[in-house]
Short mmCIF file of N, CA and C in Angstrom, two decimals:
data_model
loop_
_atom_site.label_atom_id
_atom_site.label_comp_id
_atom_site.label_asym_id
_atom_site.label_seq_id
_atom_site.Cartn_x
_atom_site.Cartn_y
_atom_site.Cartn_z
N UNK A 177 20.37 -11.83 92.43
CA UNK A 177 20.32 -13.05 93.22
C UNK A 177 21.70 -13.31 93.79
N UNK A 178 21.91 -13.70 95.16
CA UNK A 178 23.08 -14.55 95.51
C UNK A 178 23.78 -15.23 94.82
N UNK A 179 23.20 -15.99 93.95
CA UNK A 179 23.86 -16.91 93.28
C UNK A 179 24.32 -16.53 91.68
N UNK A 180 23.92 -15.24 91.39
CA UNK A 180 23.82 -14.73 90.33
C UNK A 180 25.64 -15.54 89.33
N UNK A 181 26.52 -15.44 89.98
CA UNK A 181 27.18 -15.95 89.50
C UNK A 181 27.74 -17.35 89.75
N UNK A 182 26.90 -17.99 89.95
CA UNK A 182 27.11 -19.53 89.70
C UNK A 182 26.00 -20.09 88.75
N UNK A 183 25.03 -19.50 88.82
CA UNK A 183 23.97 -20.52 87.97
C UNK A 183 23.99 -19.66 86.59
N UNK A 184 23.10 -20.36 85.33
CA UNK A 184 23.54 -19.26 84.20
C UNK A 184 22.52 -18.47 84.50
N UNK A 185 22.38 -17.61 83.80
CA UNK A 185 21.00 -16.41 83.50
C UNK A 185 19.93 -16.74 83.61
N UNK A 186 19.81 -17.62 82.66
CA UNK A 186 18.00 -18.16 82.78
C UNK A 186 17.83 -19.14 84.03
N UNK A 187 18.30 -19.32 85.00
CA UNK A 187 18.50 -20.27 86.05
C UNK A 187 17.54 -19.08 87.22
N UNK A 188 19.07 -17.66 87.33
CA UNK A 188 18.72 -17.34 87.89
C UNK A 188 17.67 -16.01 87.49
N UNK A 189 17.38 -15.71 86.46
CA UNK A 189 16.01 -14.87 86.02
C UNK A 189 14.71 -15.81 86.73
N UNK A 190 15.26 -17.05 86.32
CA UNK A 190 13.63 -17.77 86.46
C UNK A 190 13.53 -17.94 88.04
N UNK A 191 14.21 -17.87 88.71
CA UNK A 191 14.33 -17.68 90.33
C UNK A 191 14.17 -16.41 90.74
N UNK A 192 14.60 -15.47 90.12
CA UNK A 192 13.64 -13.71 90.55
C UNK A 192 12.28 -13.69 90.18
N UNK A 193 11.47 -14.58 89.22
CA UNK A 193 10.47 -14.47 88.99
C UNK A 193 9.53 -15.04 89.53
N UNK A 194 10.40 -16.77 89.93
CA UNK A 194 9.28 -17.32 91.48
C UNK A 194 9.37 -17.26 92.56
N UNK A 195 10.56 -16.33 92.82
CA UNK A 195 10.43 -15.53 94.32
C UNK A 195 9.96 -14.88 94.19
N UNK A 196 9.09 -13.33 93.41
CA UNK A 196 8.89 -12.77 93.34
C UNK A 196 6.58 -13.36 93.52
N UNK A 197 6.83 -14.33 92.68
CA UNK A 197 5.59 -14.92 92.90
C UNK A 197 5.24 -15.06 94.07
N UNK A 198 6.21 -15.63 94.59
CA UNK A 198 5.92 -16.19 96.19
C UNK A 198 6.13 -14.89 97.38
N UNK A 199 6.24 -14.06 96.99
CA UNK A 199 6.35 -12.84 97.89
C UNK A 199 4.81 -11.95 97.56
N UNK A 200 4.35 -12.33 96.76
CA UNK A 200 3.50 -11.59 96.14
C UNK A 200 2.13 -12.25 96.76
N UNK A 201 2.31 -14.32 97.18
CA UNK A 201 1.32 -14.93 98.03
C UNK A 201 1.58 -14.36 99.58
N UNK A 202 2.46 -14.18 99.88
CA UNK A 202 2.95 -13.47 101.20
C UNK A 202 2.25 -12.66 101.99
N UNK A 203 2.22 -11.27 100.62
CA UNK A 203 1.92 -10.14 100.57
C UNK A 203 1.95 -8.79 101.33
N UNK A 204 3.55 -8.73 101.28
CA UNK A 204 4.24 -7.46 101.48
C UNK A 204 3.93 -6.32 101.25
N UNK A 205 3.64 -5.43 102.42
CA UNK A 205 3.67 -4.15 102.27
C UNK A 205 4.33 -2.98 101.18
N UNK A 206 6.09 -3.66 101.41
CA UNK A 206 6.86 -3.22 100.27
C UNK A 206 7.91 -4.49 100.10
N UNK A 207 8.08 -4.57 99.37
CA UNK A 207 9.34 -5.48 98.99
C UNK A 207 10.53 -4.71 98.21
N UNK A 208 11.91 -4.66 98.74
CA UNK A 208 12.85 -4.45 97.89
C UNK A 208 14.02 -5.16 97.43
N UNK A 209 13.75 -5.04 95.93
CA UNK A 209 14.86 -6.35 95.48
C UNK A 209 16.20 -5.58 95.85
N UNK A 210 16.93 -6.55 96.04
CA UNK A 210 18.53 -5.68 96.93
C UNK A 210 19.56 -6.76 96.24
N UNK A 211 19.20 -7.48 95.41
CA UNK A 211 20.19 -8.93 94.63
C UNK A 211 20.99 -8.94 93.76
N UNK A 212 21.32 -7.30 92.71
CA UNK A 212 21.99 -6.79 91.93
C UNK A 212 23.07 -5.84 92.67
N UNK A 213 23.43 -6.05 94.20
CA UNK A 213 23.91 -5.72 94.81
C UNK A 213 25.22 -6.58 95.23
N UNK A 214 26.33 -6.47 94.54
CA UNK A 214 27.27 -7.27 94.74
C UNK A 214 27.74 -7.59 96.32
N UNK A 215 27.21 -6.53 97.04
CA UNK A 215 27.63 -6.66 98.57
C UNK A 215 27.06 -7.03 99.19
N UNK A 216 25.44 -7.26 99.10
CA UNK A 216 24.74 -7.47 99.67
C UNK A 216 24.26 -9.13 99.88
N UNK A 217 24.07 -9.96 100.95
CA UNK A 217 24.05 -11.25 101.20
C UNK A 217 22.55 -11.31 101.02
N UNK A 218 21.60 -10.38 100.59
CA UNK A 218 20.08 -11.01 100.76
C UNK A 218 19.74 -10.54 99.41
N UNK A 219 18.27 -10.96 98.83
CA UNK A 219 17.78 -10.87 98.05
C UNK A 219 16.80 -9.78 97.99
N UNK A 220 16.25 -9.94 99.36
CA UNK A 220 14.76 -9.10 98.89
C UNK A 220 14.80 -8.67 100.76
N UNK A 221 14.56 -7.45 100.84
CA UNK A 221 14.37 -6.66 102.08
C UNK A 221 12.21 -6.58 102.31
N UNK A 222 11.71 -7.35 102.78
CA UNK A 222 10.47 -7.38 102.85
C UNK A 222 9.86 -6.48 103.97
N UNK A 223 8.81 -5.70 104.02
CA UNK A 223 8.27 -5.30 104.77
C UNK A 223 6.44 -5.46 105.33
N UNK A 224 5.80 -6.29 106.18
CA UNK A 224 4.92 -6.56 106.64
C UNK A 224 4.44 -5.72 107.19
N UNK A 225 2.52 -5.12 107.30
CA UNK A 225 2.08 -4.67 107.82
C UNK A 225 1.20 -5.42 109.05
N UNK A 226 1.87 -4.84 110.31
CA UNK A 226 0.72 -5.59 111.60
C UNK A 226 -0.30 -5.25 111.47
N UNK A 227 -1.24 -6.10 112.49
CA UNK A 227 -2.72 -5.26 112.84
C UNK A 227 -2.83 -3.94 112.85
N UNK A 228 -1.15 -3.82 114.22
CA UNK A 228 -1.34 -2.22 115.03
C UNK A 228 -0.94 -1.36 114.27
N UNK A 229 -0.78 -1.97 112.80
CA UNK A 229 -0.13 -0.53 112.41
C UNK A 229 1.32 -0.67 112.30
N UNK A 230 1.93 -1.42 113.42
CA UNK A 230 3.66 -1.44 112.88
C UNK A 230 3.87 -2.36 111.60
N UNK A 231 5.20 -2.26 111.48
CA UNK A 231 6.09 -2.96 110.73
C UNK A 231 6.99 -4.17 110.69
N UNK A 232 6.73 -5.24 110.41
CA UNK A 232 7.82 -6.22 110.37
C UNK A 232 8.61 -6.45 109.16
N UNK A 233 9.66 -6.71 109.44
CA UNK A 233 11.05 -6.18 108.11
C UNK A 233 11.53 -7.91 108.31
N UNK A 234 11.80 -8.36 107.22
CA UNK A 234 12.51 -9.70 107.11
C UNK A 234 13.08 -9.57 106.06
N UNK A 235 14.33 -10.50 105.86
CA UNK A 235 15.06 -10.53 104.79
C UNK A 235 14.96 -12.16 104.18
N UNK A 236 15.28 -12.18 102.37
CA UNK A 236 14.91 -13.24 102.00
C UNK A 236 16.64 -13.58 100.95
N UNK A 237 17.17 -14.47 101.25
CA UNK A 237 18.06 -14.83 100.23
C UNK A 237 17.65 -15.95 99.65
N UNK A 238 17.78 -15.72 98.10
CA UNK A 238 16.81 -16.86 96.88
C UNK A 238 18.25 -17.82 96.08
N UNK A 239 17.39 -18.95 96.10
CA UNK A 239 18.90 -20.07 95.66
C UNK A 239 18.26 -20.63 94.79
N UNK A 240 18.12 -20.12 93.04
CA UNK A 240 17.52 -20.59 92.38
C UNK A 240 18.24 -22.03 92.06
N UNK A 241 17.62 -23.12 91.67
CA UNK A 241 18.62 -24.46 91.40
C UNK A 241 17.41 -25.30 89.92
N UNK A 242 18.57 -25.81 89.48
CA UNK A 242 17.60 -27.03 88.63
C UNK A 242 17.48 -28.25 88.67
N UNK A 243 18.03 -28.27 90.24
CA UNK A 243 18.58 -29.69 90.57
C UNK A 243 16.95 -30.05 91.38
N UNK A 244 16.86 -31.08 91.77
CA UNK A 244 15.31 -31.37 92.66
C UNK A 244 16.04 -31.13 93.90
N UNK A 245 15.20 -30.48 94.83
CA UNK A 245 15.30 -30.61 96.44
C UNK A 245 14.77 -31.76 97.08
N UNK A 246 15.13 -32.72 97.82
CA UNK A 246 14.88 -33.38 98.47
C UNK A 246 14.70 -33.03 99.86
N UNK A 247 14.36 -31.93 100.27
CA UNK A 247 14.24 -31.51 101.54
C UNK A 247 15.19 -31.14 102.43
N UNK A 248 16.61 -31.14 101.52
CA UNK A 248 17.78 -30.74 102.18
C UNK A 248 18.42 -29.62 100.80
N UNK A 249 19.20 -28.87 101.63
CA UNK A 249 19.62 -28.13 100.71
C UNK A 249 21.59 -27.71 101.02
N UNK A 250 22.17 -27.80 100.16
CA UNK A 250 23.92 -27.18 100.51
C UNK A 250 24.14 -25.36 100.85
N UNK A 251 24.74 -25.58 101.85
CA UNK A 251 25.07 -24.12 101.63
C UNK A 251 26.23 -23.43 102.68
N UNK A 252 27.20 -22.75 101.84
CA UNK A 252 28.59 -22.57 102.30
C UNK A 252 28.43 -21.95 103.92
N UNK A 253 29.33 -22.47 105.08
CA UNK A 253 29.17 -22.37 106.15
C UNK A 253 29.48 -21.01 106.42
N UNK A 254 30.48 -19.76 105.18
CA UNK A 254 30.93 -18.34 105.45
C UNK A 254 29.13 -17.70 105.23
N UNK A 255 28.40 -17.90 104.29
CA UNK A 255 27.42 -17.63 104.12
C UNK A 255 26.04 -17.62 105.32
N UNK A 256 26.09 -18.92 105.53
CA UNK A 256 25.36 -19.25 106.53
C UNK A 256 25.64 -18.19 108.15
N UNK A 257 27.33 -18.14 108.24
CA UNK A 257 27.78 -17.09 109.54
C UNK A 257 27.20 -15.97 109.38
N UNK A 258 27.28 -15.62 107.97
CA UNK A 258 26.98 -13.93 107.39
C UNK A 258 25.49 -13.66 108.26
N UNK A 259 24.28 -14.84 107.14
CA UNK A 259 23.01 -14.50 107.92
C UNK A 259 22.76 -14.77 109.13
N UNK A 260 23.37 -15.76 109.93
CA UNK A 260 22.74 -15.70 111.38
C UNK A 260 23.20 -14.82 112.04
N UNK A 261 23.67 -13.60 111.63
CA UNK A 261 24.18 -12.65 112.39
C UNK A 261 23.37 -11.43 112.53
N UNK A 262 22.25 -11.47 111.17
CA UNK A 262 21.74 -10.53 110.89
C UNK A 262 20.83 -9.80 112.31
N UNK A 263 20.61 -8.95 112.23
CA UNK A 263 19.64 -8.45 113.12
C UNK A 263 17.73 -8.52 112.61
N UNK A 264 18.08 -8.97 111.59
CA UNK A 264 16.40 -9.11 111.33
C UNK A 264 16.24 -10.46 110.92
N UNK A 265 15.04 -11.36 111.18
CA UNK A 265 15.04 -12.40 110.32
C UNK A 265 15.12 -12.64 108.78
N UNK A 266 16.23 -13.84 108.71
CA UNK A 266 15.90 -14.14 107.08
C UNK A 266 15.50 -15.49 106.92
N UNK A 267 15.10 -15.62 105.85
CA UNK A 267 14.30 -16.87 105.12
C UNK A 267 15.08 -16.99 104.50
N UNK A 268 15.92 -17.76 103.64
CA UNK A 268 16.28 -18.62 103.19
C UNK A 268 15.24 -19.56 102.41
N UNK A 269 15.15 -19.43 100.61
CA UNK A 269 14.63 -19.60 100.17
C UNK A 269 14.78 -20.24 98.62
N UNK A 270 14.95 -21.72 98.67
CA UNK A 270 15.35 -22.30 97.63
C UNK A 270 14.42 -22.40 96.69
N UNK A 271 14.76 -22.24 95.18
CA UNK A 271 13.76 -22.70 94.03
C UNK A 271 14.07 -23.48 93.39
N UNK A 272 13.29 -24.66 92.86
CA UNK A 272 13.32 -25.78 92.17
C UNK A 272 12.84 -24.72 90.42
N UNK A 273 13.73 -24.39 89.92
CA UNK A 273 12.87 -23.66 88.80
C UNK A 273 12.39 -24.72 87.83
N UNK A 274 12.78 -26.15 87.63
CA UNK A 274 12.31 -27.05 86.44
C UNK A 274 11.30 -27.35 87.08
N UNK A 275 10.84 -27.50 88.23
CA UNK A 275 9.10 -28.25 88.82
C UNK A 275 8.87 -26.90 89.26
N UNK A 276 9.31 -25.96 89.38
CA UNK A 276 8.24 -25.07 89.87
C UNK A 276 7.70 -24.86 91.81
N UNK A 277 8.73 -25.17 92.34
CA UNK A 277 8.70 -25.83 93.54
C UNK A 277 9.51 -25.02 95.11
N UNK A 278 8.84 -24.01 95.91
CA UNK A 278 9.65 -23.50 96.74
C UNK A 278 10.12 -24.16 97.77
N UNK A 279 10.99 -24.06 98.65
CA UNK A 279 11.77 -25.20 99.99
C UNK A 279 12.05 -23.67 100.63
N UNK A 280 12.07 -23.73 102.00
CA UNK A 280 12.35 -22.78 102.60
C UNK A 280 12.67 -22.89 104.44
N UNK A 281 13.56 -21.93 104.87
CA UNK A 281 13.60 -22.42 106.07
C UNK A 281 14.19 -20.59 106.46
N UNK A 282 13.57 -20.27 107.76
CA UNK A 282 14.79 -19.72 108.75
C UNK A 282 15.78 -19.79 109.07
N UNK A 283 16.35 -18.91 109.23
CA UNK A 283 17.84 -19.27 109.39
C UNK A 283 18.02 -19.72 110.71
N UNK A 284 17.12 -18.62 111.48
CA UNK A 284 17.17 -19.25 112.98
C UNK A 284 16.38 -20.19 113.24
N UNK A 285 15.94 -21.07 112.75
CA UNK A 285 15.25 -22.03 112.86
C UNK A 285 16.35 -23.11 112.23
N UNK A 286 17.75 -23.14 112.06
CA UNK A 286 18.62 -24.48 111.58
C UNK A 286 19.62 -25.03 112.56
N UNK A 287 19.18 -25.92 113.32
CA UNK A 287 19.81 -26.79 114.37
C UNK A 287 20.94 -26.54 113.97
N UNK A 288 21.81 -26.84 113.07
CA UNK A 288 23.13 -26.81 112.43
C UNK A 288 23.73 -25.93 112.81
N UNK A 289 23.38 -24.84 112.80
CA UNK A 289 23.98 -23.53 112.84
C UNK A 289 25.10 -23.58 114.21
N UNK A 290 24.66 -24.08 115.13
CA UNK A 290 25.65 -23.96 116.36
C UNK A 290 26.77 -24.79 115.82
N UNK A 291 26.42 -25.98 114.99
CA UNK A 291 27.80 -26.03 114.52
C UNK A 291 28.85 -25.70 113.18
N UNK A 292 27.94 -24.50 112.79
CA UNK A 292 28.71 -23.74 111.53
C UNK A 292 29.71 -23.28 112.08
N UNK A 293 29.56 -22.69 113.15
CA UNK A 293 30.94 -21.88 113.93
C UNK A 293 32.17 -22.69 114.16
N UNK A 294 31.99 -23.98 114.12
CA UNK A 294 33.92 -25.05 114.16
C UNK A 294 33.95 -25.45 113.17
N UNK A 295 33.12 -25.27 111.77
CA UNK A 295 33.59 -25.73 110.33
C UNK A 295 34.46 -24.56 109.62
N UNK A 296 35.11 -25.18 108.62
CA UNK A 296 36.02 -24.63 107.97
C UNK A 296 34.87 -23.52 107.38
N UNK A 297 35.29 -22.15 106.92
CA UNK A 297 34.39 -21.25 106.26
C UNK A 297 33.67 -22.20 104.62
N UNK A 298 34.72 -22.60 104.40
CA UNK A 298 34.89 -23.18 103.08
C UNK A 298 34.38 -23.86 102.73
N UNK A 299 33.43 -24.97 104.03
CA UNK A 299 33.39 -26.30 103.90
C UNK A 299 31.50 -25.87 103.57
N UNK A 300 30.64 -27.06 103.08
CA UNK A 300 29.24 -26.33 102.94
C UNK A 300 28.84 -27.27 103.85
N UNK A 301 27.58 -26.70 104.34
CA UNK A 301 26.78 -27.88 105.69
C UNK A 301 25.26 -27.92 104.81
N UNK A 302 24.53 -29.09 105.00
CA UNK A 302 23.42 -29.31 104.62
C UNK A 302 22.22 -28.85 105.48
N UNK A 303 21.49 -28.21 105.05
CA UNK A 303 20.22 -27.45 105.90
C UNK A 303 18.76 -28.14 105.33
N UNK A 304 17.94 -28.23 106.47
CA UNK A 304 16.55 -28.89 105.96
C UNK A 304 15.94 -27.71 105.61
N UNK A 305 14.89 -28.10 104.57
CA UNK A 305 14.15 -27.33 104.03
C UNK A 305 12.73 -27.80 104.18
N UNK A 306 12.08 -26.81 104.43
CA UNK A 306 10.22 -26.84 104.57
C UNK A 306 9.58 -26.87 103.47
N UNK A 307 9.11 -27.54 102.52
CA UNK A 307 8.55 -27.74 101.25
C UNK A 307 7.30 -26.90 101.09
N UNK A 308 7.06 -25.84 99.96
CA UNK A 308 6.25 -24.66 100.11
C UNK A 308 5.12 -25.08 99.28
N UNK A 309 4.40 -25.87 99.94
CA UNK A 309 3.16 -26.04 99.64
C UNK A 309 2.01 -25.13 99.75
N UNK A 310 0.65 -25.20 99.49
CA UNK A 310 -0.14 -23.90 99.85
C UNK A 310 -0.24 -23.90 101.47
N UNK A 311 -0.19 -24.81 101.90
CA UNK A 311 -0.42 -24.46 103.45
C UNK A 311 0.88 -23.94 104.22
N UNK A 312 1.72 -24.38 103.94
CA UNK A 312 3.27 -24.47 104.41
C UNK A 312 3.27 -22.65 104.20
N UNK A 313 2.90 -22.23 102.79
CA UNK A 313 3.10 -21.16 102.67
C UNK A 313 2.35 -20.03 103.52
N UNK A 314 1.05 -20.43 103.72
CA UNK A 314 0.18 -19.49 104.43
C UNK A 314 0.60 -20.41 105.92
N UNK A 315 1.37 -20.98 106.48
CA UNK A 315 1.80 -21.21 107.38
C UNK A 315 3.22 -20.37 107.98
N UNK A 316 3.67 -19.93 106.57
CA UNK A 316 5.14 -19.09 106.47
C UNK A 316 4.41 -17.67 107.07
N UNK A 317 3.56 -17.25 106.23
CA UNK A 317 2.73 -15.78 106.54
C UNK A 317 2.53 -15.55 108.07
N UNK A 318 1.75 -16.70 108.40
CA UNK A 318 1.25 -16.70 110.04
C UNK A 318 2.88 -16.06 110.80
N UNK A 319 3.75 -16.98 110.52
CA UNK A 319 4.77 -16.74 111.21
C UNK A 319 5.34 -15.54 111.14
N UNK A 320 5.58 -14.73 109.87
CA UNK A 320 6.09 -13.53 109.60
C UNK A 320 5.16 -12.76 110.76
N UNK A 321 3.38 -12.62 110.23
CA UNK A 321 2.90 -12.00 111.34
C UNK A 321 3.05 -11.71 112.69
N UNK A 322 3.46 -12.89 113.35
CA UNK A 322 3.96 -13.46 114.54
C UNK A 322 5.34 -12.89 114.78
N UNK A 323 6.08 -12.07 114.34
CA UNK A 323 7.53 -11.80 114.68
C UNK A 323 7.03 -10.34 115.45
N UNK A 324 8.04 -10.79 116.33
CA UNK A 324 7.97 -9.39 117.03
C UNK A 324 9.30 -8.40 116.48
N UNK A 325 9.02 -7.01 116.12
CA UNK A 325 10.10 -6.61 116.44
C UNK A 325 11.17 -6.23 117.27
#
């Protein structure tokens, strides 16, 4: 996990296990965990099967927390530069592990972002989060489907 060294162990174990849930409602072609990867800024390298036969590839970074989400979430503005740079989409994907509770957003989908670029790297900006309800979630799916490569 990203956060592997800020939260303790069981924080972030129990956040590989309900991302892993929630990738599993998704339902990825292949999923690869990539989060024991000290270099690496994402969690999970996902791969979708289209109708036609192609492939859609998205990336997921997981922010396990035990704090409640209120529909906003913190997150360091060097981080935030890292993923909107990516060439594939990522999700961005917070866990409430004491309720049991996913929040989630695109990266390219965060108004903010145009102004991550004049904040200090250092400084963290607050991002809204989409509350992962059952519809929200099979609303997430539609969209993955929907990406073009």
């Amino acid at each position: 996990m990203t956060t592997k060294l800020k939260e303790p162990w069981y924080i972030t174990r129990r956040g590989e296990l309900l991302s892993q849930e929630l990738l599993f409602q998704l339902a990825p072609k292949q999923a690869i965990y990539t989060g024991d990867d000290d270099d690496s800024d994402v969690d999970y390298i996902a791969l979708f099967a289209k109708a036609d036969s192609g492939l859609i590839t998205i990336a997921m970074t997981v922010k396990p927390t035990e704090e409640e989400i209120k529909g906003v979430y913190p997150v360091k503005v060097s981080e935030l530069n890292k993923l909107k740079n990516s060439n594939i989409p990522v999700l961005i994907l917070v866990i409430d592990v004491k309720r049991n509770q996913y929040f989630f957003n695109w990266v390219s989908e965060l108004a903010q972002f145009n102004e991550s670029d004049t904040l200090n790297i250092d400084q963290f900006i607050t991002i809204p989060l989409r509350h992962g309800t059952a519809a929200e979630i099979q609303k997430l799916k539609q969209e993955i489907l929907a990406i073009n490569p």
